[in-house]
Structures are given as structure tokens and as C-alpha cells.
GROMACS .gro file of C-alpha atoms in nm:
model
  296
    1MET     CA    1   8.697  11.383  12.068
    2GLU     CA    2   8.939  11.174  12.261
    3LEU     CA    3   9.042  10.833  12.091
    4GLU     CA    4   8.938  10.525  12.194
    5SER     CA    5   9.036  10.173  12.141
    6ASN     CA    6   8.796   9.809  12.073
    7VAL     CA    7   8.947   9.553  12.034
    8PHE     CA    8   9.175   9.468  12.328
    9ASP     CA    9   9.228   9.076  12.379
   10CYS     CA   10   9.374   9.025  12.002
   11ALA     CA   11   9.640   9.129  11.814
   12LEU     CA   12   9.665   9.293  11.460
   13CYS     CA   13   9.926   9.220  11.291
   14PHE     CA   14  10.047   9.328  10.915
   15GLU     CA   15  10.310   9.108  10.702
   16GLY     CA   16  10.544   9.338  10.483
   17GLY     CA   17  10.540   9.271  10.071
   18GLY     CA   18  10.672   9.615   9.893
   19TYR     CA   19  10.370   9.739   9.706
   20ARG     CA   20  10.176   9.402   9.724
   21ALA     CA   21  10.044   9.622  10.063
   22SER     CA   22   9.832   9.774   9.739
   23TYR     CA   23   9.579   9.500   9.861
   24THR     CA   24   9.570   9.484  10.201
   25ALA     CA   25   9.562   9.890  10.266
   26GLY     CA   26   9.201   9.749  10.104
   27PHE     CA   27   9.179   9.565  10.448
   28ALA     CA   28   9.315   9.839  10.654
   29ASN     CA   29   9.073  10.063  10.543
   30VAL     CA   30   8.777   9.805  10.575
   31LEU     CA   31   8.860   9.814  10.964
   32LEU     CA   32   8.852  10.249  10.981
   33GLU     CA   33   8.543  10.239  10.796
   34ASN     CA   34   8.311   9.998  10.983
   35GLY     CA   35   8.512  10.124  11.329
   36VAL     CA   36   8.696   9.810  11.435
   37TYR     CA   37   9.033   9.970  11.647
   38PHE     CA   38   9.265   9.742  11.780
   39ASP     CA   39   9.445   9.861  12.092
   40PHE     CA   40   9.769   9.645  12.008
   41VAL     CA   41   9.899   9.651  11.652
   42CYS     CA   42  10.217   9.565  11.495
   43GLY     CA   43  10.370   9.555  11.171
   44ILE     CA   44  10.713   9.468  10.921
   45SER     CA   45  10.867   9.620  10.627
   46ALA     CA   46  10.543   9.794  10.418
   47GLY     CA   47  10.347   9.661  10.720
   48ALA     CA   48  10.517   9.885  10.975
   49SER     CA   49  10.377  10.152  10.749
   50HIS     CA   50  10.017  10.004  10.752
   51THR     CA   51  10.042  10.015  11.147
   52ALA     CA   52  10.142  10.384  11.155
   53ASP     CA   53   9.841  10.458  10.894
   54TYR     CA   54   9.639  10.264  11.059
   55LEU     CA   55   9.652  10.445  11.424
   56SER     CA   56   9.583  10.759  11.205
   57ARG     CA   57   9.281  10.706  11.070
   58ASP     CA   58   9.375  10.840  10.765
   59GLN     CA   59   9.191  10.631  10.566
   60ALA     CA   60   9.308  10.858  10.241
   61ARG     CA   61   9.689  10.811  10.328
   62VAL     CA   62   9.623  10.400  10.413
   63ARG     CA   63   9.505  10.442  10.000
   64ASN     CA   64   9.789  10.650   9.841
   65ALA     CA   65  10.082  10.541  10.032
   66PHE     CA   66  10.117  10.221   9.817
   67THR     CA   67   9.917  10.373   9.559
   68ALA     CA   68   9.949  10.751   9.467
   69LEU     CA   69  10.310  10.744   9.485
   70ALA     CA   70  10.438  10.568   9.171
   71ASP     CA   71  10.286  10.907   9.008
   72GLN     CA   72  10.585  11.089   9.209
   73ARG     CA   73  10.845  10.937   8.961
   74PRO     CA   74  11.140  11.040   8.926
   75GLN     CA   75  11.090  11.164   9.289
   76ALA     CA   76  10.996  10.880   9.422
   77GLY     CA   77  11.162  10.599   9.296
   78GLY     CA   78  11.164  10.430   8.928
   79MET     CA   79  11.509  10.315   8.722
   80ARG     CA   80  11.631  10.687   8.681
   81SER     CA   81  11.610  10.719   9.071
   82LEU     CA   82  11.789  10.366   9.109
   83LEU     CA   83  12.124  10.514   8.855
   84THR     CA   84  12.121  10.861   9.016
   85GLY     CA   85  12.175  10.664   9.337
   86HIS     CA   86  11.876  10.770   9.544
   87GLY     CA   87  11.766  10.351   9.506
   88TYR     CA   88  11.492  10.194   9.318
   89PHE     CA   89  11.212  10.263   9.574
   90ASN     CA   90  11.364  10.698   9.695
   91ALA     CA   91  11.323  10.657  10.044
   92ASP     CA   92  11.466  10.956  10.090
   93TYR     CA   93  11.127  11.108   9.930
   94ASP     CA   94  10.862  10.827  10.033
   95TYR     CA   95  10.818  10.857  10.359
   96VAL     CA   96  10.971  11.167  10.522
   97GLY     CA   97  10.959  11.398  10.184
   98ALA     CA   98  10.671  11.310  10.074
   99ALA     CA   99  10.490  11.382  10.399
  100LEU     CA  100  10.625  11.720  10.450
  101ASP     CA  101  10.601  11.850  10.147
  102GLY     CA  102  10.257  11.763  10.165
  103TYR     CA  103  10.216  11.523   9.889
  104MET     CA  104  10.154  11.257  10.149
  105PRO     CA  105  10.098  11.442  10.443
  106PHE     CA  106  10.051  11.217  10.825
  107ASP     CA  107   9.828  11.289  11.060
  108PHE     CA  108  10.046  11.274  11.317
  109ALA     CA  109   9.796  11.463  11.579
  110THR     CA  110   9.577  11.157  11.553
  111PHE     CA  111   9.856  10.903  11.587
  112ALA     CA  112   9.963  11.047  11.884
  113ALA     CA  113   9.676  11.082  12.043
  114ASN     CA  114   9.551  10.695  11.970
  115PRO     CA  115   9.571  10.473  12.291
  116ALA     CA  116   9.682  10.213  12.090
  117ARG     CA  117   9.982  10.004  12.104
  118LEU     CA  118  10.306   9.969  11.850
  119ALA     CA  119  10.515   9.687  11.747
  120ILE     CA  120  10.790   9.789  11.459
  121GLN     CA  121  11.053   9.562  11.337
  122GLY     CA  122  11.431   9.642  11.197
  123PHE     CA  123  11.721   9.485  11.154
  124GLU     CA  124  12.060   9.609  11.243
  125ALA     CA  125  12.334   9.551  10.998
  126ASP     CA  126  12.653   9.547  11.213
  127THR     CA  127  12.538   9.307  11.458
  128GLY     CA  128  12.258   9.091  11.307
  129LYS     CA  129  11.976   9.172  11.590
  130THR     CA  130  11.597   9.213  11.555
  131VAL     CA  131  11.529   9.543  11.692
  132VAL     CA  132  11.192   9.632  11.788
  133TRP     CA  133  11.056  10.006  11.838
  134ASP     CA  134  10.673  10.121  12.020
  135LYS     CA  135  10.533  10.480  12.031
  136ALA     CA  136  10.796  10.635  12.274
  137VAL     CA  137  11.065  10.645  11.990
  138MET     CA  138  10.792  10.824  11.748
  139GLY     CA  139  10.788  11.142  11.910
  140ALA     CA  140  10.757  11.363  11.620
  141THR     CA  141  10.664  11.303  11.255
  142ILE     CA  142  11.027  11.283  11.121
  143PRO     CA  143  11.175  11.032  11.390
  144MET     CA  144  10.828  10.829  11.335
  145MET     CA  145  10.885  10.797  10.960
  146GLU     CA  146  11.286  10.737  11.029
  147HIS     CA  147  11.165  10.432  11.243
  148ILE     CA  148  10.874  10.333  10.946
  149ARG     CA  149  11.155  10.381  10.659
  150ALA     CA  150  11.424  10.192  10.880
  151SER     CA  151  11.183   9.850  10.857
  152SER     CA  152  11.123   9.929  10.535
  153THR     CA  153  11.464   9.927  10.385
  154LEU     CA  154  11.558   9.622  10.173
  155PRO     CA  155  11.944   9.567  10.095
  156GLY     CA  156  12.056   9.699   9.722
  157ILE     CA  157  11.725   9.862   9.635
  158MET     CA  158  11.739  10.168   9.904
  159LYS     CA  159  11.928  10.376  10.075
  160PRO     CA  160  11.969  10.228  10.448
  161ILE     CA  161  11.964  10.466  10.754
  162LYS     CA  162  12.080  10.506  11.110
  163VAL     CA  163  11.869  10.458  11.399
  164ASP     CA  164  12.045  10.493  11.759
  165GLY     CA  165  12.420  10.471  11.580
  166HIS     CA  166  12.326  10.165  11.409
  167VAL     CA  167  12.265  10.123  11.006
  168MET     CA  168  11.954   9.952  10.995
  169TYR     CA  169  11.769   9.712  10.725
  170ASP     CA  170  11.445   9.579  10.665
  171GLY     CA  171  11.256   9.403  10.969
  172GLY     CA  172  11.199   9.122  10.717
  173LEU     CA  173  11.562   8.970  10.738
  174GLY     CA  174  11.485   8.954  11.096
  175GLU     CA  175  11.288   8.724  11.318
  176GLY     CA  176  10.983   8.609  11.179
  177ALA     CA  177  11.116   8.656  10.818
  178GLY     CA  178  10.837   8.879  10.739
  179LEU     CA  179  10.579   8.748  10.938
  180PRO     CA  180  10.505   8.974  11.265
  181THR     CA  181  10.335   8.733  11.469
  182HIS     CA  182  10.558   8.664  11.724
  183MET     CA  183  10.585   9.024  11.836
  184ALA     CA  184  10.206   8.993  11.917
  185GLU     CA  185  10.288   8.679  12.081
  186ASP     CA  186  10.563   8.841  12.286
  187ALA     CA  187  10.348   9.103  12.410
  188GLY     CA  188  10.104   8.894  12.548
  189PHE     CA  189   9.845   8.808  12.298
  190GLY     CA  190   9.716   8.450  12.254
  191ARG     CA  191   9.444   8.579  11.954
  192LEU     CA  192   9.584   8.761  11.635
  193VAL     CA  193   9.432   8.890  11.343
  194VAL     CA  194   9.726   8.867  11.095
  195VAL     CA  195   9.678   8.995  10.748
  196CYS     CA  196   9.914   8.813  10.474
  197THR     CA  197  10.041   8.982  10.162
  198ARG     CA  198  10.067   8.600   9.993
  199PRO     CA  199   9.773   8.379   9.891
  200ALA     CA  200   9.721   8.060  10.077
  201GLY     CA  201  10.035   7.799  10.046
  202TYR     CA  202  10.236   8.015   9.952
  203ARG     CA  203  10.573   7.913  10.103
  204LYS     CA  204  10.925   8.083   9.979
  205THR     CA  205  11.191   7.809   9.774
  206ALA     CA  206  11.552   7.776   9.824
  207PRO     CA  207  11.809   8.066   9.682
  208THR     CA  208  11.904   8.017   9.310
  209GLY     CA  209  12.344   7.998   9.287
  210ARG     CA  210  12.276   8.356   9.125
  211ASP     CA  211  12.063   8.536   9.427
  212LEU     CA  212  12.292   8.411   9.622
  213ARG     CA  213  12.564   8.593   9.438
  214ILE     CA  214  12.301   8.910   9.432
  215TYR     CA  215  12.279   8.844   9.811
  216HIS     CA  216  12.632   8.901   9.802
  217ALA     CA  217  12.666   9.219   9.612
  218VAL     CA  218  12.415   9.366   9.796
  219SER     CA  219  12.574   9.292  10.136
  220ARG     CA  220  12.869   9.445   9.986
  221GLY     CA  221  13.115   9.238  10.288
  222ASN     CA  222  12.840   9.264  10.549
  223GLU     CA  223  12.845   8.842  10.705
  224ALA     CA  224  12.495   8.950  10.915
  225VAL     CA  225  12.290   9.064  10.641
  226GLU     CA  226  12.405   8.817  10.351
  227ALA     CA  227  12.337   8.576  10.637
  228ALA     CA  228  11.987   8.680  10.712
  229LEU     CA  229  11.958   8.701  10.316
  230ALA     CA  230  12.036   8.372  10.254
  231THR     CA  231  11.847   8.195  10.535
  232ARG     CA  232  11.529   8.389  10.487
  233TRP     CA  233  11.358   8.172  10.261
  234GLU     CA  234  11.361   7.936  10.545
  235ARG     CA  235  11.301   8.125  10.820
  236TYR     CA  236  10.959   8.264  10.646
  237ASN     CA  237  10.829   7.953  10.574
  238ASP     CA  238  10.911   7.817  10.940
  239ALA     CA  239  10.727   8.138  11.033
  240MET     CA  240  10.449   8.075  10.814
  241GLY     CA  241  10.420   7.692  10.963
  242HIS     CA  242  10.329   7.842  11.283
  243LEU     CA  243  10.103   8.072  11.170
  244ASP     CA  244   9.928   7.765  11.029
  245SER     CA  245   9.906   7.610  11.324
  246LEU     CA  246   9.782   7.918  11.533
  247GLU     CA  247   9.467   7.929  11.279
  248ARG     CA  248   9.439   7.546  11.281
  249GLU     CA  249   9.381   7.606  11.723
  250GLY     CA  250   9.166   7.900  11.649
  251ARG     CA  251   9.387   8.118  11.787
  252ALA     CA  252   9.448   8.299  11.472
  253TRP     CA  253   9.198   8.462  11.179
  254VAL     CA  254   9.433   8.522  10.871
  255PHE     CA  255   9.349   8.700  10.534
  256ARG     CA  256   9.514   8.602  10.280
  257PRO     CA  257   9.474   8.734   9.913
  258ASP     CA  258   9.254   8.531   9.710
  259VAL     CA  259   9.522   8.624   9.394
  260MET     CA  260   9.828   8.877   9.468
  261PRO     CA  261   9.789   9.146   9.080
  262VAL     CA  262  10.099   9.285   9.152
  263ARG     CA  263  10.473   9.225   9.288
  264SER     CA  264  10.656   9.380   9.528
  265THR     CA  265  10.839   9.610   9.295
  266THR     CA  266  10.557   9.744   9.075
  267ILE     CA  267  10.467  10.104   9.038
  268ASP     CA  268  10.275  10.112   8.797
  269ARG     CA  269   9.937  10.318   8.980
  270PRO     CA  270   9.680  10.194   8.768
  271LYS     CA  271   9.787   9.819   8.876
  272LEU     CA  272   9.866   9.944   9.219
  273GLU     CA  273   9.478  10.086   9.236
  274GLU     CA  274   9.306   9.750   9.074
  275SER     CA  275   9.486   9.569   9.360
  276TYR     CA  276   9.344   9.833   9.626
  277ALA     CA  277   9.029   9.724   9.466
  278MET     CA  278   9.057   9.392   9.476
  279GLY     CA  279   9.187   9.398   9.833
  280TYR     CA  280   8.877   9.602   9.899
  281GLU     CA  281   8.625   9.430   9.780
  282GLN     CA  282   8.805   9.115   9.924
  283ALA     CA  283   8.815   9.250  10.276
  284GLU     CA  284   8.440   9.362  10.236
  285ARG     CA  285   8.302   8.976  10.176
  286ASP     CA  286   8.535   8.842  10.471
  287PHE     CA  287   8.493   9.102  10.716
  288PRO     CA  288   8.138   8.958  10.890
  289ARG     CA  289   8.367   8.625  10.903
  290MET     CA  290   8.658   8.790  11.110
  291MET     CA  291   8.388   9.000  11.292
  292GLU     CA  292   8.220   8.668  11.367
  293TRP     CA  293   8.551   8.488  11.489
  294LEU     CA  294   8.654   8.839  11.664
  295HIS     CA  295   8.358   8.863  11.919
  296GLY     CA  296   8.255   8.436  11.900
   0.00000   0.00000   0.00000
């Protein structure tokens, strides 16, 4: 069956947030269950995973990517993985490994056949530049997963990967500081559905002296990475202020968790399953309001 999109005048944007994405996975699946297929989807970090999984239209993977990997410890991550040099999140396994060994398969055929456009973002550690990728660089499962991983690699928590000769870190270090709305606006969209992983009113606070020392340590002498970490709080708050303006102007509809029951580093499956269920329930409740805004 030929795949088609049915929302063309509005972009779908997924914020990052590590395992807080277990909550917003419920929103992605409510869209899929109701046959709502956006023609442009963008995301950063964990939002990049949502972007690819949503475009593969695989509801099981949308859910399992942020709930079931917890069962694969220590291979998938945790303190033992960190202490043995694989990172708190073992990126080698969580992306390519889990897809290839069958534990977390990815339906690349459907992803490739989906006519929708995609944009995800990474951060070049050596240049400090923000890089945006589209489907053109994702011609097979492995390069696709490598770009998703590159968008999600948190300094000090995950092993980085090279893309096009550059060491890449989490796209949240770059433009937007984790909010992907600028990618949709740069693509020409004036209306956005934005899926956030923080409740309404959330703002980041300035880093403490201890935070700055941690940033210095995990940057390992890379000034661009250290500066991005140190200024991320302010840049994120500016991006969120811009999103609030778009919402007030009627140009954005925003899904924000009523509460967020997990942290970005939570790897306890029962807690993640509960988070998914809460997000799914809220998404079902909010879905009619979103559709009214979308088509009103």
C-alpha cells in the first residue's frame, strides 16, 4: 500500500529529554492510531528518535524505544555500563545494536516509503556548529541510526560518534537548546504542533559552580562544548519564550505534560511504563482539542 501524508500545512516537532520521552511516546502513538500523518516532522535528541519511529509508523517501537530497553541492562546502559566504559546509556547497543539483533527492530522499508520530510539536529564538537540532517543521509538502517544517535549523544553520559569526520554531540547543545521549533520555521512552516517533555511554565535555571565544574570535566578541554553546556539554560529559556509567543499568536499548539513522573536518566521499566500510560491518557484527552486547532 502506498503511504500518504494528510497534514501538509503544519509541522510536527518533538522536543528532546532522554527518558522523559516515554511520556511523549504516548502522544506519538495517539497520532498514529488516529491516522494523523504529518508531512514534515522534526526533533532533537530523544525527539529525533520519536521522529524516525513515528515516520516508520511502528507503534510498538514508538512505545518500546523508551520503555523496553531498560530490560537490556547492563548491555543497554546503567552504572555497570558506565563503569566499564560504555556510557550510562550504551549508544553502541541502544541504536544500531538493538535494531540489528532483533530486540528493537526498525521498519526501515516503511520509513523509506513514507513521503514525509524529516529534520533532526546534531552539534559538531570541533566547530561548535549546529547541523541539520534530512532523509537524504539516511539511506539504510545503520546510517539512519547513527544520525539519530549523533543527535542524542550527551557529553559524559554517552560515547560520541563521528559523522562526516566530525565528532557529534547532542543536538540540544546547538540552536534552540533542545526545542526544535526553529527547524520547522526554517523549513517555511508558520503553524506548528510542538510536543514538549516539560510541564507548562518550566524554565531552566543558571548553572551553579558545581554544574560548571562538571561541564568543564565532561568537555575534556573542548571549549565549544563547554560553552554550549554553560549557556544552554539561557538559550533554552529564550526558545521557550519564543514558543510561548507562537502559542499566544495561534501559530502553535503545544502538548505539555500535566506532570512529568520520570527523569531523563530513569531506566526503571515499571516507572517508564507508567510514564507512557500517563502520556497516552493525556494525549487521548487532548487529541480532540488539537484536531480542532489543526483544522479550525
